[in-house]
Amino acid sequence: MAHITVDGRVLEVKEGALLIEELLAHNINIPHFCYHPALGKDGNCRMCMVEIEGQKRPQIACDTPIKEGMIIRTKGANIDRVKRSILELELINHPIDCPICDQAGECSLQNYYMDVGLYESRLSTPKTRGEKHVDLGANVVLDQERCVLCTRCVRFTKNITKTSELGVLSRADHSVITTFPGSKLSNPYAMNVVDLCPVGALTSKDFRFQKRVWFLNTKEAICNHCARGCSIFVDHHKEKYKREMIYRYRPRLNDKVNGYFICDAGRLSYHIENENQEFHALIRGKVSEYEYAEGKLLRLLKRHLGKTLFLLGSNLSLEEMVRVQKLAKLYEIMLNAYEPERFDVSFGDDFLKCNDRSANGRSFPLLGIDESKEGLEQALQMAELVVLIGRSDAKMIKEMGYAKNIAILCSQCEVSCKEVELVLPMASHTRREGSFINIDGYIQYSSCVIKSENAHKTLLAIVAQILGDTVTTCQAVWEAELFFYEVLKGISFASLKDTPKITL
């Protein structure tokens, strides 16, 4: 460790580390465009200039290693003048079109511009114009005039995805980011360049002109598109006279799981969440009152006592699985979780995407829940009622020869509802809390609970009503039941914020 002085404040930092890393770690605001923790230094924007005592001229913090006793100034007349001049160069050819820019409200250039106060241009010649609305491919749109040439996007495709679709074309103030001739931005992580872009040069075709960011409410969640379980932000908003809508997923930093990135498939999977609110409780295909449908489920369970099978979906949370297990013991219900479409060998890669498309399939063996096809076939022979929980693939069990009563508890129905006895909607992934175990054994808690417009109950609430207790929250399940499981010994609900890891 080393001791340095920054604006009169003594800090203990890592000797040899980059100065910008330690400044940001200690919440010292240092303007920067080209530096990014996942991409490292580049040194081309020059915005992170600081004064270092003993140096003849200002130095860039992103390429300055820390030494013992350094005295640094990030503020002052001299360094402020340097930063102002650099920012003015960035703004010379910028269109200053914040009122129509998707990045407005999240733009680093806009923030620095407002801090410095460069409200009038001193440019006496016309601005150099670039192309507008350039479709790079993979849902990414480029506005060349807004680009500050930080090259984050170029370095992402070169060093992270290793696909190298992007580069810098031409020289001087005619330099632009573009794809190589005849090629398109096409890798499965391409939309991360939108998050990396510090200005509004790269925008998402999916989110473009959909919603101003200052209207959005943000919650933390876990992506359920595959077993990686990437940490994400869910941005949502309810317009007057309209439904609550999710407008985008964004990656949330988690060094243990996904770092700064998510795949495009997971990013765009929010559309399913918006579609999931469009159906109601159904009894033999006819719309029913939600409460009556709940009562129908209880009557079915009592009528077929000892001859019922619960077929669980692999996207249920850990808490939901444990509560369903308790219900199964009380009503002498068989349990199985066979899911033939859970694995997709064409989806995974060596970065973040997994062939295991479940959000929580790793919990089944830990909880002792049978996942075998043989176990399902045997259970179907004895069952008079099959209740699909967290899934709706009734076609699969019918193809296995089952032709008796079927009930479905799900957030998305994929069957002709007249074919089943009951469909009871339940809150979807972003509308309920839950813990999920990812492919590497990390337990993550998703706290995202967006209000359901159709008042769909959570599975925990449905099970609690049948059991006649009040255990309806994840914390209550951890405190009341999960501590009994040996594999979860030593893990409390409060510790989930640290993303604990278990042995699979």
Short mmCIF file of C-alpha atoms in Angstrom, two decimals:
data_model
loop_
_atom_site.label_atom_id
_atom_site.label_comp_id
_atom_site.label_asym_id
_atom_site.label_seq_id
_atom_site.Cartn_x
_atom_site.Cartn_y
_atom_site.Cartn_z
CA MET A 1 0.00 0.00 0.00
CA ALA A 2 1.02 3.62 -0.53
CA HIS A 3 -0.09 6.95 0.90
CA ILE A 4 -0.94 9.78 -1.47
CA THR A 5 -2.52 13.20 -1.03
CA VAL A 6 -5.41 14.14 -3.30
CA ASP A 7 -6.75 17.69 -3.03
CA GLY A 8 -5.43 17.87 0.53
CA ARG A 9 -6.90 14.50 1.53
CA VAL A 10 -4.55 11.64 2.50
CA LEU A 11 -5.51 8.27 1.00
CA GLU A 12 -4.17 4.76 1.49
CA VAL A 13 -4.10 3.11 -1.94
CA LYS A 14 -2.49 0.26 -3.84
CA GLU A 15 1.04 1.10 -4.91
CA GLY A 16 1.53 0.60 -8.64
CA ALA A 17 -2.19 0.69 -9.43
CA LEU A 18 -3.50 3.15 -11.98
CA LEU A 19 -4.30 6.49 -10.40
CA ILE A 20 -7.76 6.71 -11.99
CA GLU A 21 -8.77 3.35 -10.50
CA GLU A 22 -8.00 4.46 -6.95
CA LEU A 23 -9.56 7.88 -7.42
CA LEU A 24 -12.81 6.33 -8.60
CA ALA A 25 -12.66 3.71 -5.84
CA HIS A 26 -12.52 6.54 -3.28
CA ASN A 27 -15.48 8.34 -4.90
CA ILE A 28 -13.34 11.14 -6.30
CA ASN A 29 -15.02 12.37 -9.46
CA ILE A 30 -12.52 12.36 -12.30
CA PRO A 31 -13.87 13.02 -15.82
CA HIS A 32 -13.05 10.29 -18.34
CA PHE A 33 -14.30 8.83 -21.60
CA CYS A 34 -11.87 6.19 -22.86
CA TYR A 35 -11.06 4.44 -19.57
CA HIS A 36 -13.33 1.58 -18.49
CA PRO A 37 -12.59 -0.97 -15.73
CA ALA A 38 -13.28 -3.92 -18.06
CA LEU A 39 -11.34 -2.46 -21.00
CA GLY A 40 -8.43 -0.80 -19.25
CA LYS A 41 -6.62 2.35 -20.30
CA ASP A 42 -6.30 3.84 -23.77
CA GLY A 43 -5.20 7.40 -23.07
CA ASN A 44 -6.84 9.01 -26.08
CA CYS A 45 -9.51 11.30 -24.59
CA ARG A 46 -7.19 13.19 -22.16
CA MET A 47 -10.16 14.13 -19.97
CA CYS A 48 -8.69 12.59 -16.80
CA MET A 49 -5.86 15.14 -16.51
CA VAL A 50 -4.55 15.84 -13.00
CA GLU A 51 -1.72 17.93 -11.58
CA ILE A 52 1.05 15.97 -9.88
CA GLU A 53 3.51 17.88 -7.78
CA GLY A 54 6.99 17.62 -9.32
CA GLN A 55 5.71 17.07 -12.89
CA LYS A 56 6.18 19.86 -15.44
CA ARG A 57 2.77 19.38 -17.05
CA PRO A 58 -0.58 17.72 -16.21
CA GLN A 59 -0.72 13.92 -16.49
CA ILE A 60 -3.53 11.58 -17.47
CA ALA A 61 -4.73 9.61 -14.45
CA CYS A 62 -5.56 6.50 -16.52
CA ASP A 63 -1.89 5.93 -17.40
CA THR A 64 -0.18 7.08 -14.21
CA PRO A 65 0.96 4.38 -11.76
CA ILE A 66 0.73 5.29 -8.08
CA LYS A 67 3.89 5.93 -6.07
CA GLU A 68 4.36 6.57 -2.37
CA GLY A 69 3.99 10.23 -1.37
CA MET A 70 2.40 11.57 -4.56
CA ILE A 71 0.64 14.92 -4.16
CA ILE A 72 -2.21 15.26 -6.65
CA ARG A 73 -4.64 18.03 -7.50
CA THR A 74 -7.81 17.25 -9.46
CA LYS A 75 -9.15 20.79 -9.04
CA GLY A 76 -7.71 24.26 -9.38
CA ALA A 77 -7.44 27.08 -11.92
CA ASN A 78 -4.70 25.49 -14.01
CA ILE A 79 -6.11 21.97 -14.29
CA ASP A 80 -9.66 23.24 -14.76
CA ARG A 81 -8.48 25.34 -17.69
CA VAL A 82 -6.84 22.28 -19.28
CA LYS A 83 -9.99 20.16 -18.87
CA ARG A 84 -12.14 22.95 -20.26
CA SER A 85 -9.96 23.19 -23.35
CA ILE A 86 -10.07 19.42 -23.94
CA LEU A 87 -13.84 19.38 -23.52
CA GLU A 88 -14.17 22.23 -25.98
CA LEU A 89 -12.29 20.15 -28.55
CA GLU A 90 -14.72 17.28 -27.95
CA LEU A 91 -17.67 19.62 -28.51
CA ILE A 92 -16.38 21.35 -31.68
CA ASN A 93 -18.15 18.98 -34.06
CA HIS A 94 -20.73 17.59 -31.65
CA PRO A 95 -24.33 18.42 -32.69
CA ILE A 96 -25.42 19.26 -29.10
CA ASP A 97 -28.77 17.58 -29.77
CA CYS A 98 -29.53 16.53 -26.19
CA PRO A 99 -33.31 17.16 -26.51
CA ILE A 100 -33.63 14.31 -29.04
CA CYS A 101 -30.78 12.07 -27.87
CA ASP A 102 -31.56 8.75 -26.15
CA GLN A 103 -28.49 9.15 -23.96
CA ALA A 104 -29.76 12.39 -22.40
CA GLY A 105 -29.83 11.90 -18.65
CA GLU A 106 -27.12 9.22 -18.75
CA CYS A 107 -24.50 11.02 -20.86
CA SER A 108 -21.00 11.67 -19.53
CA LEU A 109 -20.41 14.41 -22.11
CA GLN A 110 -23.63 16.12 -21.10
CA ASN A 111 -22.66 16.00 -17.42
CA TYR A 112 -19.17 17.42 -18.01
CA TYR A 113 -20.61 20.02 -20.40
CA MET A 114 -23.05 21.25 -17.74
CA ASP A 115 -20.31 21.29 -15.08
CA VAL A 116 -17.93 23.37 -17.17
CA GLY A 117 -20.52 25.69 -18.68
CA LEU A 118 -19.40 25.79 -22.34
CA TYR A 119 -22.76 27.10 -23.48
CA GLU A 120 -21.53 29.15 -26.47
CA SER A 121 -19.40 27.84 -29.32
CA ARG A 122 -16.33 29.83 -30.42
CA LEU A 123 -16.16 27.93 -33.70
CA SER A 124 -16.26 30.30 -36.69
CA THR A 125 -16.29 27.63 -39.40
CA PRO A 126 -18.99 25.01 -40.16
CA LYS A 127 -18.96 21.82 -38.11
CA THR A 128 -17.69 18.62 -39.71
CA ARG A 129 -20.75 16.52 -40.40
CA GLY A 130 -21.01 12.75 -40.04
CA GLU A 131 -23.58 10.16 -41.01
CA LYS A 132 -26.75 9.85 -38.97
CA HIS A 133 -28.69 6.67 -38.10
CA VAL A 134 -26.05 4.23 -39.33
CA ASP A 135 -27.31 0.66 -38.83
CA LEU A 136 -24.25 -1.27 -37.64
CA GLY A 137 -26.23 -4.49 -37.21
CA ALA A 138 -27.16 -6.45 -34.07
CA ASN A 139 -29.72 -3.81 -32.96
CA VAL A 140 -27.06 -1.07 -32.71
CA VAL A 141 -27.44 2.33 -34.38
CA LEU A 142 -24.55 4.80 -34.76
CA ASP A 143 -24.66 8.60 -34.90
CA GLN A 144 -21.18 9.56 -36.07
CA GLU A 145 -21.55 13.23 -35.14
CA ARG A 146 -21.98 12.45 -31.44
CA CYS A 147 -18.95 10.15 -31.19
CA VAL A 148 -15.99 11.28 -29.04
CA LEU A 149 -13.74 8.49 -30.39
CA CYS A 150 -13.10 6.96 -26.98
CA THR A 151 -12.78 3.59 -28.83
CA ARG A 152 -14.46 1.65 -26.01
CA CYS A 153 -16.61 -0.13 -28.59
CA VAL A 154 -13.59 -0.96 -30.76
CA ARG A 155 -11.70 -2.41 -27.81
CA PHE A 156 -14.75 -4.38 -26.69
CA THR A 157 -15.04 -6.20 -30.02
CA LYS A 158 -11.28 -6.67 -30.17
CA ASN A 159 -10.48 -7.75 -26.61
CA ILE A 160 -13.72 -9.10 -25.13
CA THR A 161 -15.69 -10.75 -27.95
CA LYS A 162 -12.55 -11.09 -30.13
CA THR A 163 -14.66 -10.55 -33.25
CA SER A 164 -13.10 -7.19 -34.24
CA GLU A 165 -16.01 -5.89 -36.32
CA LEU A 166 -15.41 -2.22 -35.40
CA GLY A 167 -12.56 0.13 -36.19
CA VAL A 168 -11.66 3.79 -36.69
CA LEU A 169 -11.82 5.02 -40.28
CA SER A 170 -10.09 8.16 -41.69
CA ARG A 171 -7.99 10.71 -39.79
CA ALA A 172 -8.16 13.98 -37.82
CA ASP A 173 -11.68 15.43 -37.44
CA HIS A 174 -12.95 13.10 -40.18
CA SER A 175 -12.27 10.02 -38.04
CA VAL A 176 -15.34 7.86 -37.43
CA ILE A 177 -16.21 4.53 -35.86
CA THR A 178 -17.53 2.05 -38.39
CA THR A 179 -17.62 -1.60 -39.35
CA PHE A 180 -15.17 -2.97 -41.87
CA PRO A 181 -16.39 -2.90 -45.51
CA GLY A 182 -18.95 -5.58 -46.25
CA SER A 183 -19.35 -6.64 -42.62
CA LYS A 184 -21.87 -6.01 -39.87
CA LEU A 185 -21.73 -5.94 -36.08
CA SER A 186 -23.02 -9.45 -35.48
CA ASN A 187 -21.62 -11.03 -32.30
CA PRO A 188 -24.06 -12.20 -29.58
CA TYR A 189 -22.84 -9.53 -27.12
CA ALA A 190 -22.90 -6.60 -29.53
CA MET A 191 -25.45 -4.50 -27.64
CA ASN A 192 -22.98 -4.06 -24.77
CA VAL A 193 -21.34 -1.34 -26.85
CA VAL A 194 -24.44 0.76 -26.18
CA ASP A 195 -23.78 0.56 -22.42
CA LEU A 196 -20.07 1.20 -22.94
CA CYS A 197 -20.61 4.32 -25.09
CA PRO A 198 -20.26 7.34 -22.75
CA VAL A 199 -22.25 9.56 -25.12
CA GLY A 200 -25.22 9.05 -27.44
CA ALA A 201 -23.25 7.83 -30.45
CA LEU A 202 -24.25 4.16 -30.09
CA THR A 203 -27.90 3.56 -29.28
CA SER A 204 -30.11 0.50 -29.04
CA LYS A 205 -32.53 0.01 -31.92
CA ASP A 206 -34.82 -1.75 -29.46
CA PHE A 207 -34.87 1.12 -26.89
CA ARG A 208 -34.38 4.02 -29.33
CA PHE A 209 -37.00 6.78 -28.80
CA GLN A 210 -39.07 4.57 -26.48
CA LYS A 211 -38.74 6.39 -23.16
CA ARG A 212 -36.79 9.21 -21.52
CA VAL A 213 -34.48 7.69 -18.93
CA TRP A 214 -35.52 10.06 -16.13
CA PHE A 215 -39.03 8.57 -16.23
CA LEU A 216 -37.70 5.06 -15.65
CA ASN A 217 -37.73 3.30 -12.29
CA THR A 218 -34.90 0.84 -11.76
CA LYS A 219 -34.84 -2.41 -9.80
CA GLU A 220 -32.15 -5.05 -9.34
CA ALA A 221 -32.82 -8.53 -10.69
CA ILE A 222 -31.27 -11.71 -12.08
CA CYS A 223 -31.58 -12.64 -15.76
CA ASN A 224 -33.47 -15.94 -16.16
CA HIS A 225 -32.57 -16.59 -19.80
CA CYS A 226 -29.91 -19.19 -18.97
CA ALA A 227 -28.11 -20.76 -16.02
CA ARG A 228 -25.44 -18.04 -15.88
CA GLY A 229 -27.90 -15.82 -14.02
CA CYS A 230 -26.37 -12.49 -14.98
CA SER A 231 -27.01 -9.57 -12.63
CA ILE A 232 -29.18 -6.95 -14.32
CA PHE A 233 -31.06 -3.72 -13.82
CA VAL A 234 -34.73 -3.71 -14.83
CA ASP A 235 -35.95 -0.31 -16.05
CA HIS A 236 -39.72 0.10 -16.02
CA HIS A 237 -42.40 2.79 -16.07
CA LYS A 238 -46.17 3.12 -15.92
CA GLU A 239 -47.66 5.76 -18.16
CA LYS A 240 -51.03 7.24 -17.30
CA TYR A 241 -53.89 5.01 -18.46
CA LYS A 242 -51.41 2.32 -19.56
CA ARG A 243 -49.92 -0.86 -18.13
CA GLU A 244 -46.67 -0.97 -16.20
CA MET A 245 -44.09 -1.76 -18.87
CA ILE A 246 -40.48 -2.92 -18.78
CA TYR A 247 -38.43 -0.95 -21.29
CA ARG A 248 -35.02 -2.56 -21.04
CA TYR A 249 -32.60 -4.79 -19.16
CA ARG A 250 -29.11 -3.46 -18.45
CA PRO A 251 -26.08 -5.33 -17.06
CA ARG A 252 -25.36 -4.83 -13.37
CA LEU A 253 -21.77 -5.23 -12.20
CA ASN A 254 -21.12 -8.57 -10.51
CA ASP A 255 -17.48 -9.66 -10.60
CA LYS A 256 -18.39 -13.20 -9.53
CA VAL A 257 -20.92 -13.86 -12.30
CA ASN A 258 -21.03 -11.61 -15.37
CA GLY A 259 -18.72 -8.67 -14.77
CA TYR A 260 -20.01 -5.66 -16.71
CA PHE A 261 -21.76 -7.49 -19.55
CA ILE A 262 -24.79 -9.58 -20.56
CA CYS A 263 -25.66 -11.34 -23.81
CA ASP A 264 -28.07 -9.78 -26.30
CA ALA A 265 -30.54 -12.67 -26.00
CA GLY A 266 -30.86 -12.14 -22.25
CA ARG A 267 -31.00 -8.37 -22.68
CA LEU A 268 -33.99 -8.60 -25.02
CA SER A 269 -35.84 -11.26 -23.03
CA TYR A 270 -37.75 -8.54 -21.15
CA HIS A 271 -40.32 -8.60 -23.97
CA ILE A 272 -41.60 -11.91 -22.58
CA GLU A 273 -42.25 -10.24 -19.23
CA ASN A 274 -44.45 -7.60 -20.86
CA GLU A 275 -46.39 -10.25 -22.77
CA ASN A 276 -46.92 -12.39 -19.66
CA GLN A 277 -49.58 -10.09 -18.19
CA GLU A 278 -52.13 -10.61 -20.94
CA PHE A 279 -54.01 -13.71 -19.76
CA HIS A 280 -56.44 -14.49 -16.96
CA ALA A 281 -57.42 -17.42 -14.76
CA LEU A 282 -59.20 -20.06 -16.84
CA ILE A 283 -61.31 -23.08 -15.98
CA ARG A 284 -61.66 -25.39 -18.98
CA GLY A 285 -60.91 -22.48 -21.29
CA LYS A 286 -63.40 -20.02 -19.75
CA VAL A 287 -62.31 -16.89 -17.89
CA SER A 288 -62.76 -17.21 -14.15
CA GLU A 289 -62.47 -15.02 -11.08
CA TYR A 290 -58.93 -15.38 -9.69
CA GLU A 291 -60.14 -16.31 -6.19
CA TYR A 292 -62.53 -18.95 -7.55
CA ALA A 293 -59.68 -20.47 -9.61
CA GLU A 294 -57.55 -20.65 -6.45
CA GLY A 295 -60.36 -22.50 -4.72
CA LYS A 296 -60.65 -24.82 -7.71
CA LEU A 297 -56.97 -25.75 -7.33
CA LEU A 298 -57.44 -26.63 -3.67
CA ARG A 299 -60.51 -28.74 -4.48
CA LEU A 300 -58.57 -30.61 -7.17
CA LEU A 301 -55.74 -31.38 -4.74
CA LYS A 302 -58.16 -32.72 -2.12
CA ARG A 303 -60.15 -34.73 -4.68
CA HIS A 304 -57.00 -36.46 -5.94
CA LEU A 305 -55.25 -36.85 -2.61
CA GLY A 306 -52.32 -39.23 -2.93
CA LYS A 307 -52.66 -39.41 -6.71
CA THR A 308 -51.35 -35.99 -7.72
CA LEU A 309 -48.06 -35.13 -9.42
CA PHE A 310 -46.36 -31.74 -9.27
CA LEU A 311 -44.21 -31.17 -12.38
CA LEU A 312 -41.86 -28.30 -11.56
CA GLY A 313 -40.28 -25.76 -13.90
CA SER A 314 -36.57 -25.01 -13.63
CA ASN A 315 -37.15 -21.25 -13.45
CA LEU A 316 -38.79 -21.42 -10.04
CA SER A 317 -36.85 -19.79 -7.24
CA LEU A 318 -35.18 -21.74 -4.44
CA GLU A 319 -37.80 -20.53 -1.97
CA GLU A 320 -40.66 -21.58 -4.25
CA MET A 321 -39.23 -25.07 -4.70
CA VAL A 322 -38.88 -25.55 -0.94
CA ARG A 323 -42.44 -24.40 -0.27
CA VAL A 324 -43.84 -26.65 -3.00
CA GLN A 325 -41.93 -29.54 -1.42
CA LYS A 326 -43.64 -28.82 1.88
CA LEU A 327 -47.06 -28.72 0.18
CA ALA A 328 -46.28 -32.01 -1.58
CA LYS A 329 -45.52 -33.72 1.73
CA LEU A 330 -48.74 -32.46 3.29
CA TYR A 331 -50.96 -33.66 0.43
CA GLU A 332 -48.96 -36.82 -0.41
CA ILE A 333 -48.04 -35.43 -3.82
CA MET A 334 -45.37 -36.85 -6.13
CA LEU A 335 -42.64 -34.47 -7.37
CA ASN A 336 -40.72 -34.45 -10.66
CA ALA A 337 -38.82 -31.85 -12.68
CA TYR A 338 -38.04 -33.60 -15.98
CA GLU A 339 -37.70 -30.93 -18.69
CA PRO A 340 -36.50 -32.18 -22.10
CA GLU A 341 -36.10 -28.68 -23.57
CA ARG A 342 -34.01 -27.33 -20.71
CA PHE A 343 -30.71 -27.83 -22.54
CA ASP A 344 -29.93 -26.12 -25.85
CA VAL A 345 -26.52 -27.13 -27.23
CA SER A 346 -26.67 -24.38 -29.88
CA PHE A 347 -26.97 -21.55 -27.34
CA GLY A 348 -23.91 -21.73 -25.08
CA ASP A 349 -20.42 -20.36 -25.61
CA ASP A 350 -17.19 -19.91 -23.65
CA PHE A 351 -18.09 -16.49 -22.26
CA LEU A 352 -21.46 -15.97 -20.53
CA LYS A 353 -24.08 -17.99 -22.41
CA CYS A 354 -24.92 -21.50 -21.11
CA ASN A 355 -26.48 -24.52 -22.79
CA ASP A 356 -28.52 -24.94 -19.61
CA ARG A 357 -31.45 -22.58 -20.26
CA SER A 358 -32.85 -22.80 -16.73
CA ALA A 359 -32.60 -20.07 -14.12
CA ASN A 360 -32.49 -22.45 -11.18
CA GLY A 361 -32.23 -26.04 -12.41
CA ARG A 362 -29.15 -26.54 -10.22
CA SER A 363 -31.40 -26.51 -7.15
CA PHE A 364 -33.24 -29.75 -8.02
CA PRO A 365 -30.46 -32.20 -7.05
CA LEU A 366 -29.59 -30.12 -3.99
CA LEU A 367 -33.20 -30.38 -2.76
CA GLY A 368 -33.54 -34.04 -3.73
CA ILE A 369 -36.13 -33.45 -6.46
CA ASP A 370 -36.20 -36.14 -9.16
CA GLU A 371 -35.40 -34.90 -12.69
CA SER A 372 -35.42 -38.22 -14.53
CA LYS A 373 -37.67 -39.18 -17.43
CA GLU A 374 -38.09 -42.64 -15.94
CA GLY A 375 -39.31 -41.10 -12.68
CA LEU A 376 -41.83 -39.00 -14.57
CA GLU A 377 -43.12 -41.96 -16.59
CA GLN A 378 -43.61 -43.97 -13.40
CA ALA A 379 -45.39 -41.08 -11.65
CA LEU A 380 -47.69 -40.49 -14.63
CA GLN A 381 -48.91 -44.09 -14.43
CA MET A 382 -50.15 -43.49 -10.89
CA ALA A 383 -51.30 -39.87 -11.25
CA GLU A 384 -54.90 -38.77 -11.71
CA LEU A 385 -53.95 -35.09 -11.62
CA VAL A 386 -50.79 -33.40 -12.93
CA VAL A 387 -50.13 -29.83 -11.81
CA LEU A 388 -47.51 -28.03 -13.91
CA ILE A 389 -45.90 -25.34 -11.77
CA GLY A 390 -43.81 -22.66 -13.43
CA ARG A 391 -44.25 -24.26 -16.86
CA SER A 392 -47.04 -24.98 -19.33
CA ASP A 393 -45.70 -27.79 -21.58
CA ALA A 394 -48.75 -30.02 -21.18
CA LYS A 395 -48.14 -31.34 -24.69
CA MET A 396 -45.02 -33.16 -23.45
CA ILE A 397 -46.85 -35.29 -20.87
CA LYS A 398 -49.68 -36.00 -23.31
CA GLU A 399 -47.14 -37.35 -25.77
CA MET A 400 -45.99 -39.66 -22.97
CA GLY A 401 -49.50 -41.17 -22.84
CA TYR A 402 -51.05 -39.18 -19.98
CA ALA A 403 -54.71 -38.32 -20.72
CA LYS A 404 -56.19 -37.37 -17.33
CA ASN A 405 -56.63 -34.11 -15.45
CA ILE A 406 -54.10 -31.28 -15.91
CA ALA A 407 -53.79 -27.99 -14.03
CA ILE A 408 -51.27 -25.25 -14.81
CA LEU A 409 -49.75 -22.60 -12.55
CA CYS A 410 -47.61 -20.39 -14.75
CA SER A 411 -46.90 -16.86 -15.91
CA GLN A 412 -47.08 -17.71 -19.61
CA CYS A 413 -49.50 -20.21 -21.16
CA GLU A 414 -48.42 -22.17 -24.24
CA VAL A 415 -51.32 -24.60 -24.62
CA SER A 416 -54.91 -24.48 -25.75
CA CYS A 417 -56.55 -23.78 -22.42
CA LYS A 418 -59.61 -25.90 -23.21
CA GLU A 419 -57.35 -28.93 -23.02
CA VAL A 420 -56.67 -28.46 -19.30
CA GLU A 421 -58.81 -28.36 -16.19
CA LEU A 422 -57.36 -25.16 -14.76
CA VAL A 423 -54.94 -22.36 -15.62
CA LEU A 424 -53.97 -20.19 -12.67
CA PRO A 425 -51.67 -17.28 -13.58
CA MET A 426 -48.91 -16.44 -11.16
CA ALA A 427 -46.51 -13.51 -10.95
CA SER A 428 -43.74 -13.66 -13.55
CA HIS A 429 -39.99 -13.42 -12.97
CA THR A 430 -39.66 -9.66 -12.56
CA ARG A 431 -42.84 -9.45 -10.52
CA ARG A 432 -41.70 -11.70 -7.70
CA GLU A 433 -38.62 -11.95 -5.52
CA GLY A 434 -36.51 -15.07 -5.31
CA SER A 435 -33.09 -16.68 -4.95
CA PHE A 436 -31.45 -18.60 -7.78
CA ILE A 437 -28.38 -20.88 -7.94
CA ASN A 438 -26.37 -20.36 -11.11
CA ILE A 439 -24.24 -22.79 -13.10
CA ASP A 440 -21.17 -22.14 -10.93
CA GLY A 441 -22.98 -22.52 -7.60
CA TYR A 442 -23.44 -18.83 -6.76
CA ILE A 443 -26.68 -18.00 -4.95
CA GLN A 444 -28.14 -14.69 -6.08
CA TYR A 445 -31.18 -12.87 -4.76
CA SER A 446 -33.48 -11.07 -7.21
CA SER A 447 -35.33 -8.30 -5.38
CA CYS A 448 -37.26 -7.03 -8.39
CA VAL A 449 -40.99 -6.95 -7.60
CA ILE A 450 -42.91 -4.92 -10.19
CA LYS A 451 -46.61 -4.66 -9.45
CA SER A 452 -48.75 -6.99 -11.55
CA GLU A 453 -51.56 -5.15 -13.32
CA ASN A 454 -53.78 -8.23 -13.23
CA ALA A 455 -53.07 -8.85 -9.53
CA HIS A 456 -51.45 -12.21 -10.27
CA LYS A 457 -50.29 -13.66 -6.96
CA THR A 458 -46.81 -14.97 -6.37
CA LEU A 459 -46.40 -18.73 -6.06
CA LEU A 460 -45.32 -18.22 -2.44
CA ALA A 461 -48.63 -16.49 -1.72
CA ILE A 462 -50.64 -19.22 -3.46
CA VAL A 463 -48.87 -22.00 -1.54
CA ALA A 464 -49.17 -20.13 1.76
CA GLN A 465 -52.94 -19.86 1.29
CA ILE A 466 -53.24 -23.61 0.67
CA LEU A 467 -51.00 -24.42 3.64
CA GLY A 468 -52.80 -21.90 5.82
CA ASP A 469 -49.72 -20.06 7.01
CA THR A 470 -48.18 -16.59 6.49
CA VAL A 471 -44.83 -17.51 4.92
CA THR A 472 -45.08 -15.38 1.78
CA THR A 473 -41.67 -13.70 1.53
CA CYS A 474 -38.23 -15.05 0.68
CA GLN A 475 -36.83 -13.90 4.01
CA ALA A 476 -39.57 -15.76 5.87
CA VAL A 477 -38.80 -18.96 3.91
CA TRP A 478 -35.07 -18.70 4.70
CA GLU A 479 -35.74 -18.14 8.38
CA ALA A 480 -38.44 -20.80 8.72
CA GLU A 481 -37.36 -23.64 6.43
CA LEU A 482 -34.17 -23.30 4.39
CA PHE A 483 -31.80 -23.61 7.34
CA PHE A 484 -32.80 -27.31 7.55
CA TYR A 485 -30.91 -28.09 4.32
CA GLU A 486 -27.32 -29.17 4.90
CA VAL A 487 -26.07 -27.72 1.60
CA LEU A 488 -27.26 -24.25 2.69
CA LYS A 489 -25.79 -24.46 6.17
CA GLY A 490 -24.21 -21.18 7.23
CA ILE A 491 -26.01 -19.11 4.58
CA SER A 492 -28.58 -16.61 5.81
CA PHE A 493 -30.95 -14.40 3.87
CA ALA A 494 -28.86 -11.35 4.80
CA SER A 495 -25.71 -12.96 3.37
CA LEU A 496 -27.26 -13.30 -0.12
CA LYS A 497 -26.17 -9.74 -0.92
CA ASP A 498 -22.58 -11.05 -1.01
CA THR A 499 -23.42 -13.73 -3.63
CA PRO A 500 -22.31 -16.76 -1.57
CA LYS A 501 -21.14 -19.91 -3.34
CA ILE A 502 -22.07 -23.50 -2.55
CA THR A 503 -20.61 -26.81 -3.67
CA LEU A 504 -22.71 -28.38 -6.41
#
